[in-house]
Coordinates of C-alpha atoms in Angstrom, one line a residue:
M1 CA 13.7 51.6 -49.8
S2 CA 13.9 49.0 -47.1
T3 CA 11.7 45.9 -47.6
S4 CA 12.5 44.3 -44.2
S5 CA 9.4 42.9 -42.6
A6 CA 8.3 43.1 -38.9
P7 CA 9.7 40.3 -36.7
H8 CA 7.6 37.1 -37.0
R9 CA 5.8 36.4 -33.7
V10 CA 5.4 32.7 -32.9
H11 CA 2.0 31.9 -31.4
D12 CA 2.2 30.2 -28.1
P13 CA -1.0 28.3 -27.4
S14 CA 0.0 27.5 -23.8
A15 CA 0.4 31.2 -23.1
T16 CA -3.1 31.9 -24.3
A17 CA -4.4 29.1 -22.2
R18 CA -2.6 30.3 -19.1
A19 CA -4.0 33.8 -19.6
R20 CA -7.5 32.4 -20.0
C21 CA -7.1 30.3 -16.8
R22 CA -6.0 33.3 -14.8
A23 CA -8.9 35.4 -16.2
A24 CA -11.3 32.7 -15.2
V25 CA -10.1 32.6 -11.6
Q26 CA -10.3 36.4 -11.4
R27 CA -13.8 36.3 -12.8
H28 CA -14.9 33.7 -10.2
E29 CA -13.0 35.3 -7.3
R30 CA -16.0 36.3 -5.3
E31 CA -17.6 32.8 -5.6
L32 CA -14.4 31.1 -4.6
V33 CA -13.7 33.2 -1.6
E34 CA -17.3 32.8 -0.5
L35 CA -17.1 29.1 -0.9
S36 CA -14.0 29.0 1.3
H37 CA -15.6 31.1 4.0
S38 CA -18.8 29.2 3.9
I39 CA -17.1 25.8 4.4
H40 CA -15.0 27.3 7.1
A41 CA -18.0 28.6 9.0
E42 CA -19.7 25.2 9.1
P43 CA -17.0 22.6 9.9
E44 CA -18.0 19.0 9.4
L45 CA -16.2 15.8 10.5
A46 CA -15.1 12.9 8.4
F47 CA -17.8 11.3 6.3
A48 CA -20.3 13.8 7.6
E49 CA -19.4 16.7 5.3
H50 CA -22.9 16.9 3.7
R51 CA -23.2 20.7 3.6
S52 CA -19.6 21.2 2.4
A53 CA -19.9 18.6 -0.4
A54 CA -23.2 20.1 -1.5
K55 CA -21.6 23.6 -1.7
V56 CA -18.8 22.4 -3.9
A57 CA -21.2 20.3 -6.1
D58 CA -23.7 23.2 -6.5
L59 CA -21.1 25.7 -7.5
L60 CA -19.7 23.4 -10.2
A61 CA -23.1 22.4 -11.5
R62 CA -24.0 26.1 -11.9
H63 CA -21.0 26.4 -14.2
G64 CA -21.8 23.5 -16.4
F65 CA -20.0 20.6 -14.8
A66 CA -21.6 17.2 -14.9
V67 CA -21.7 16.3 -11.2
R68 CA -22.1 12.9 -9.6
T69 CA -22.7 12.6 -5.9
P70 CA -22.5 10.5 -4.0
A71 CA -19.6 8.8 -5.6
A72 CA -17.6 5.6 -4.8
D73 CA -20.4 4.5 -2.4
L74 CA -19.4 7.4 -0.1
D75 CA -22.2 9.8 0.8
T76 CA -20.0 12.9 0.9
A77 CA -17.8 12.1 -2.1
L78 CA -18.3 13.7 -5.5
V79 CA -17.0 13.7 -9.0
A80 CA -17.6 16.7 -11.3
E81 CA -16.4 16.7 -14.9
S82 CA -16.0 19.2 -17.8
G83 CA -14.4 18.5 -21.2
S84 CA -13.9 15.3 -23.1
G85 CA -10.2 15.1 -23.9
E86 CA -8.1 12.0 -23.6
L87 CA -5.9 13.5 -20.9
V88 CA -7.8 13.4 -17.6
V89 CA -6.7 15.9 -15.1
G90 CA -7.8 15.2 -11.5
V91 CA -8.1 18.0 -9.0
C92 CA -8.7 16.9 -5.4
A93 CA -10.9 18.9 -3.0
E94 CA -10.8 18.1 0.7
Y95 CA -13.4 19.6 3.0
D96 CA -13.5 17.7 6.3
A97 CA -12.6 19.5 9.6
L98 CA -11.2 18.5 12.9
P99 CA -13.0 18.0 16.2
E100 CA -13.0 21.0 18.5
V101 CA -10.7 23.2 16.3
G102 CA -12.7 23.1 13.1
H103 CA -10.8 24.0 9.9
A104 CA -7.4 24.1 11.6
C105 CA -5.9 22.3 8.7
G106 CA -7.4 24.6 6.1
H107 CA -9.5 22.2 4.1
N108 CA -11.8 25.0 3.2
V109 CA -8.9 26.6 1.3
I110 CA -8.1 23.3 -0.4
A111 CA -11.7 22.9 -1.6
A112 CA -12.0 26.4 -2.9
A113 CA -8.7 26.3 -4.6
G114 CA -9.5 23.0 -6.2
V115 CA -12.8 24.3 -7.5
G116 CA -11.1 27.4 -8.8
A117 CA -8.5 25.3 -10.7
A118 CA -11.3 23.2 -12.2
L119 CA -13.3 26.2 -13.4
A120 CA -10.2 27.7 -14.9
L121 CA -9.2 24.5 -16.8
A122 CA -12.8 24.0 -18.0
E123 CA -12.3 27.2 -20.0
V124 CA -9.4 25.6 -22.0
A125 CA -10.3 22.0 -21.8
D126 CA -11.3 21.7 -25.5
D127 CA -8.2 23.5 -26.7
L128 CA -5.9 21.4 -24.6
G129 CA -7.6 18.1 -25.2
I130 CA -8.2 17.4 -21.5
T131 CA -11.0 16.3 -19.3
V132 CA -11.2 18.2 -16.0
R133 CA -12.3 16.0 -13.1
L134 CA -12.8 17.7 -9.7
I135 CA -12.8 14.9 -7.1
G136 CA -14.4 15.7 -3.8
T137 CA -12.6 13.5 -1.3
P138 CA -14.0 13.2 2.2
A139 CA -12.4 12.1 5.4
E140 CA -8.7 13.0 5.0
E141 CA -8.1 13.7 8.7
T142 CA -9.3 10.1 9.5
G143 CA -11.1 7.6 7.3
G144 CA -8.9 7.7 4.1
G145 CA -11.5 9.0 1.6
K146 CA -8.9 9.1 -1.2
V147 CA -7.7 5.6 -0.5
L148 CA -11.3 4.3 -0.7
M149 CA -11.9 6.3 -3.9
L150 CA -8.7 5.0 -5.3
E151 CA -9.6 1.4 -4.5
R152 CA -13.1 1.9 -6.0
G153 CA -11.8 3.1 -9.4
V154 CA -12.3 6.9 -9.3
F155 CA -8.7 7.5 -10.2
D156 CA -8.4 4.6 -12.7
D157 CA -8.2 6.8 -15.9
V158 CA -6.7 9.9 -14.2
A159 CA -3.4 10.9 -15.9
M160 CA -2.3 13.4 -13.3
A161 CA -3.7 14.6 -10.0
M162 CA -3.1 17.6 -7.8
M163 CA -4.2 19.7 -4.8
V164 CA -2.7 22.5 -2.7
H165 CA -2.7 22.5 1.1
P166 CA -2.3 25.7 3.2
G167 CA 0.5 25.9 5.7
P168 CA 3.0 28.2 7.3
E169 CA 5.5 27.8 4.5
E170 CA 5.6 27.6 0.7
V171 CA 6.8 24.0 -0.1
C172 CA 6.5 22.7 -3.7
R173 CA 7.5 19.1 -3.0
P174 CA 7.0 18.2 0.6
T175 CA 7.5 14.8 2.2
S176 CA 5.1 13.0 4.5
L177 CA 5.0 9.9 6.6
A178 CA 3.0 6.7 6.1
I179 CA 0.4 6.3 8.8
T180 CA -2.0 3.7 10.2
D181 CA -4.6 4.3 12.9
L182 CA -5.3 1.6 15.4
E183 CA -7.8 1.4 18.2
V184 CA -7.2 -1.0 21.1
R185 CA -10.1 -2.2 23.2
Y186 CA -9.7 -4.0 26.5
T187 CA -12.4 -6.0 28.3
G188 CA -12.1 -6.9 31.9
R189 CA -14.7 -7.4 34.7
A190 CA -16.5 -4.8 36.8
A191 CA -16.5 -4.9 40.5
H192 CA -17.0 -2.5 43.5
A193 CA -13.6 -0.8 43.8
A194 CA -13.7 -0.7 47.6
S195 CA -15.8 -3.7 48.8
A196 CA -14.7 -6.3 46.3
P197 CA -11.8 -5.1 44.2
E198 CA -10.4 -8.7 44.1
L199 CA -13.3 -9.7 41.9
G200 CA -12.5 -7.1 39.3
V201 CA -10.4 -7.4 36.2
N202 CA -9.2 -3.8 35.5
A203 CA -9.3 -2.8 31.9
A204 CA -7.8 0.6 32.8
D205 CA -4.8 -1.1 34.2
A206 CA -4.4 -3.0 31.0
L207 CA -4.4 0.3 29.1
T208 CA -1.9 1.8 31.6
V209 CA 0.5 -1.1 31.1
A210 CA 0.3 -0.6 27.3
Q211 CA 0.9 3.1 27.6
V212 CA 4.0 2.5 29.7
A213 CA 5.3 -0.1 27.3
I214 CA 4.8 2.3 24.4
G215 CA 6.5 5.1 26.3
L216 CA 9.6 2.9 27.0
L217 CA 9.6 1.7 23.4
R218 CA 10.0 5.3 22.1
Q219 CA 13.7 5.4 22.9
H220 CA 14.2 2.5 20.5
L221 CA 12.1 3.7 17.6
E222 CA 13.7 3.9 14.1
P223 CA 14.3 7.4 12.6
Q224 CA 11.0 9.0 11.5
Q225 CA 8.8 6.5 13.4
M226 CA 6.3 8.2 15.6
V227 CA 3.5 7.0 18.0
H228 CA 0.8 9.2 19.6
G229 CA -2.6 8.4 20.9
I230 CA -5.5 9.3 23.2
V231 CA -7.7 7.4 25.6
T232 CA -11.2 7.3 24.3
A233 CA -12.8 5.3 27.1
G234 CA -11.3 5.1 30.5
G235 CA -14.0 3.9 32.8
A236 CA -17.4 5.2 34.1
A237 CA -16.8 6.0 37.8
P238 CA -13.8 5.8 40.2
N239 CA -15.7 3.4 42.5
I240 CA -16.3 0.9 39.7
V241 CA -13.4 -1.3 38.5
P242 CA -13.4 -0.4 34.7
A243 CA -14.6 -3.3 32.6
H244 CA -14.0 -1.6 29.3
T245 CA -11.4 0.9 28.1
A246 CA -10.2 2.0 24.7
A247 CA -7.5 4.1 23.0
V248 CA -6.7 5.3 19.5
Y249 CA -3.1 5.5 18.3
N250 CA -1.5 7.0 15.2
L251 CA 1.5 5.1 14.0
R252 CA 3.8 6.9 11.5
A253 CA 6.9 5.9 9.6
A254 CA 8.9 7.0 6.6
E255 CA 7.6 4.2 4.4
A256 CA 5.4 1.2 4.4
R257 CA 7.9 -1.4 5.5
S258 CA 9.1 0.7 8.5
L259 CA 5.4 1.3 9.4
Q260 CA 4.7 -2.5 9.4
R261 CA 7.7 -3.1 11.8
L262 CA 6.4 -0.3 14.1
E263 CA 2.9 -1.8 14.1
N264 CA 4.2 -5.2 15.1
R265 CA 5.9 -3.7 18.1
I266 CA 3.0 -1.6 19.1
R267 CA 0.7 -4.6 18.9
A268 CA 3.0 -6.4 21.3
C269 CA 2.7 -3.5 23.7
F270 CA -1.1 -3.8 23.5
E271 CA -0.9 -7.5 24.2
A272 CA 1.3 -6.8 27.2
G273 CA -1.5 -4.9 28.8
A274 CA -3.9 -7.8 28.4
T275 CA -1.4 -10.4 29.5
A276 CA -0.4 -8.4 32.7
T277 CA -4.0 -7.9 33.8
G278 CA -6.0 -10.9 32.5
C279 CA -8.1 -8.8 30.2
T280 CA -9.0 -9.7 26.7
H281 CA -8.3 -7.2 24.0
E282 CA -8.8 -6.5 20.3
V283 CA -7.1 -4.2 17.9
V284 CA -9.1 -2.5 15.1
Q285 CA -7.7 -0.6 12.1
V286 CA -9.6 2.6 12.2
S287 CA -8.6 4.0 8.7
P288 CA -7.0 2.6 5.6
V289 CA -3.2 2.9 5.7
Y290 CA -1.9 6.2 4.1
A291 CA 1.2 5.8 2.1
E292 CA 4.0 8.4 2.2
L293 CA 4.0 11.1 -0.5
D294 CA 5.9 10.4 -3.7
P295 CA 5.3 13.7 -5.7
D296 CA 5.9 13.6 -9.4
G297 CA 9.2 15.4 -10.2
W298 CA 8.2 17.2 -13.4
L299 CA 4.8 18.3 -12.1
S300 CA 6.4 19.6 -8.9
E301 CA 8.8 21.7 -11.0
A302 CA 6.0 23.0 -13.2
Y303 CA 4.1 24.0 -10.1
R304 CA 7.2 25.7 -8.7
R305 CA 7.6 27.8 -11.8
A306 CA 3.9 28.7 -11.7
I307 CA 3.8 29.8 -8.0
T308 CA 7.0 31.7 -8.4
E309 CA 5.6 33.6 -11.3
L310 CA 2.7 34.5 -9.1
G311 CA 5.1 36.3 -6.7
R312 CA 5.4 33.6 -4.1
E313 CA 8.8 32.4 -2.7
P314 CA 8.9 28.7 -2.2
L315 CA 11.6 27.0 -0.1
D316 CA 14.6 25.9 -2.2
R317 CA 14.7 22.3 -3.2
G318 CA 17.2 21.3 -0.6
A319 CA 15.3 22.8 2.3
E320 CA 12.0 21.4 1.3
Q321 CA 13.3 17.8 1.7
D322 CA 13.4 18.4 5.5
R323 CA 9.7 19.6 5.6
V324 CA 7.7 16.6 6.8
I325 CA 4.1 17.7 6.7
G326 CA 2.6 14.8 8.8
S327 CA 0.6 12.3 6.8
T328 CA -2.1 12.5 4.1
D329 CA -4.1 10.1 2.1
M330 CA -2.9 11.9 -1.0
G331 CA 0.3 10.0 -0.4
S332 CA -1.5 6.8 -1.6
V333 CA -2.6 8.6 -4.8
T334 CA 1.0 9.7 -5.5
Q335 CA 2.1 6.1 -5.2
F336 CA -0.2 5.1 -8.1
L337 CA -0.2 8.0 -10.5
P338 CA 1.7 11.2 -11.2
A339 CA 0.5 13.6 -8.6
I340 CA 1.5 16.6 -6.4
H341 CA 0.6 17.9 -3.0
P342 CA 2.3 21.3 -2.5
M343 CA 1.9 23.5 0.5
I344 CA 0.8 27.1 -0.1
A345 CA 1.7 29.7 2.6
I346 CA -0.7 31.8 4.6
D347 CA 0.1 34.3 7.2
C348 CA -0.8 32.4 10.4
G349 CA 1.2 34.5 12.9
G350 CA 3.5 31.6 14.0
A351 CA 0.7 29.1 14.4
V352 CA 0.8 25.7 12.7
N353 CA -1.8 23.3 11.3
H354 CA -4.2 21.8 13.9
Q355 CA -4.0 24.8 16.2
A356 CA -7.0 27.1 16.8
E357 CA -5.0 30.1 15.7
F358 CA -4.3 28.4 12.3
A359 CA -8.1 27.8 11.9
A360 CA -8.7 31.5 12.3
A361 CA -6.0 32.3 9.7
C362 CA -7.7 30.1 7.2
A363 CA -10.5 32.6 6.8
A364 CA -8.3 35.7 6.7
P365 CA -7.2 37.7 3.6
T366 CA -3.9 35.7 3.1
A367 CA -5.9 32.5 3.0
D368 CA -8.3 34.0 0.4
R369 CA -5.2 34.9 -1.7
A370 CA -4.0 31.3 -1.3
V371 CA -7.3 30.1 -2.7
L372 CA -6.8 32.2 -5.8
D373 CA -3.1 31.7 -6.3
G374 CA -3.4 28.0 -5.7
A375 CA -6.1 27.7 -8.3
V376 CA -4.1 29.6 -10.9
A377 CA -0.9 27.6 -10.1
M378 CA -2.6 24.3 -10.4
A379 CA -4.3 25.3 -13.7
W380 CA -1.0 26.5 -15.1
T381 CA 0.7 23.2 -14.0
A382 CA -2.0 21.2 -15.9
V383 CA -1.6 23.5 -19.0
A384 CA 2.2 23.0 -19.0
A385 CA 1.8 19.2 -18.9
A386 CA -1.0 19.1 -21.5
A387 CA 0.9 21.4 -23.9
D388 CA 4.3 19.6 -23.6
G389 CA 4.2 16.7 -26.0
A390 CA 6.7 14.5 -24.1
Q391 CA 5.0 15.0 -20.8
R392 CA 1.5 14.4 -22.3
D393 CA 2.8 11.2 -23.8
R394 CA 4.3 10.2 -20.5
L395 CA 1.1 10.8 -18.5
L396 CA -1.0 9.0 -21.0
A397 CA 1.4 6.1 -21.1
S398 CA 1.2 5.8 -17.3
V399 CA -2.6 5.3 -17.7
R400 CA -2.2 2.6 -20.4
E401 CA 0.4 0.8 -18.2
R402 CA -1.9 0.7 -15.2
C403 CA -4.7 -0.6 -17.4
A404 CA -2.4 -3.3 -18.9
R405 CA -1.3 -4.4 -15.4
S406 CA -4.8 -4.6 -14.1
S407 CA -5.8 -7.0 -16.8
S408 CA -3.3 -9.6 -15.7
E409 CA -2.8 -9.2 -12.0
E410 CA -4.3 -8.0 -8.7
F411 CA -2.6 -5.3 -6.8
R412 CA -2.8 -3.9 -3.3
T413 CA -2.9 -0.3 -2.2
P414 CA -0.1 0.1 0.4
G415 CA -1.1 -1.6 3.6
N416 CA -4.7 -2.3 2.5
G417 CA -6.7 -4.9 0.8
A418 CA -6.4 -6.3 -2.7
R419 CA -8.5 -5.1 -5.6
S420 CA -8.4 -5.3 -9.3
G421 CA -8.5 -2.3 -11.5
P422 CA -6.3 0.0 -13.6
A423 CA -4.6 1.9 -10.7
A424 CA -1.5 -0.4 -10.5
P425 CA 1.5 1.0 -8.6
R426 CA 3.6 3.3 -10.6
D427 CA 7.4 3.4 -10.4
P428 CA 8.6 5.3 -7.2
G429 CA 9.6 8.8 -8.1
A430 CA 8.3 8.7 -11.7
G431 CA 9.3 11.8 -13.4
A432 CA 11.8 12.7 -10.7
Q433 CA 14.7 12.7 -13.1
Q434 CA 13.1 15.4 -15.2
G435 CA 14.1 18.5 -13.3
A436 CA 13.5 22.2 -13.6
E437 CA 15.3 22.4 -16.9
D438 CA 12.7 20.1 -18.5
V439 CA 9.7 22.2 -17.4
A440 CA 10.3 25.3 -19.4

């Protein structure tokens, strides 16, 4: 008689955790989709996202999260936590909208997917030894909420951070440009434009000279440098020589040093307007500088595996290097700790971010699916990192290293002011050498 036993099955705790995460997102599906639609229906601009932040905070509080709002001295920022493990997993939720076109960048999807990932990870936090921290970050479109929260210590003990952003394509490791926002203000002297124009000092002319100078400069910009702006004050009436004008410009570049070179040249164009017309001028930095994205290599590959398993088809690794997504304050976060900012595809009918048609698509069924898939994929990414001993050690070591640096030196966030605190710059491309073969 045969005495052979049945094959021994090895228990995989990460598989159990993944299943529980997916079940949690399915269980909360109605709430997550309703949250996305509700934020979409009431778009709010930077630092004024009171209703949106409250919706996120209330949902998490109902499900047992300890919620702190306001946070980091920002009225519409929040921090919500569940679990008490050593490994702190940060999930970022954006919820600001754009003027005129509302949620044409899909931040309602970002917020709902982030909440979904947080709820899923809360189910397994004790088993994985993690603390789940949902970080509500206002003012991404302008204002740099994440940069301010980074400078004020919210990310100090975060071992890894992530978010997903809707777009026309599925991109696991996109690139972005560093950006600074500058406002130039010219002051001249008013006069009657017909009876005494010689007594006027024309601030509109100063702005025109600056615009022409910038236009001519464009043919000499370095690769990936960009300049675009709008006039925000151009005069009160055609029969009054304008005494005051203003414009806001976005300056972008591949990285911080190139951005600084571009800023120096643009400031010279602004000065040319003042010199040519006799106006005075001032230049004001509107938002903190956003650094370029430096996504963590291992986490990006873990996310790629997760989103592929969910039936999505991301761009291959070669093609995604050419996908520049604009600029984001998440870039500054990725410069300081292991973090990712993948793009999740929705059916937008050929539209792109910041178009009204894209705003409409962000409340359509494929956007709802992106909320759910994004939540599961982020949760699975965190599970993979927490359950992999080597990666867990790497992430915790990065926190200890930042803490050690902060005790002996000040540091600067890219392009912004100095502060002291644990979030010292990490090595560029940390984890990048650990490719897909290391994720499994």
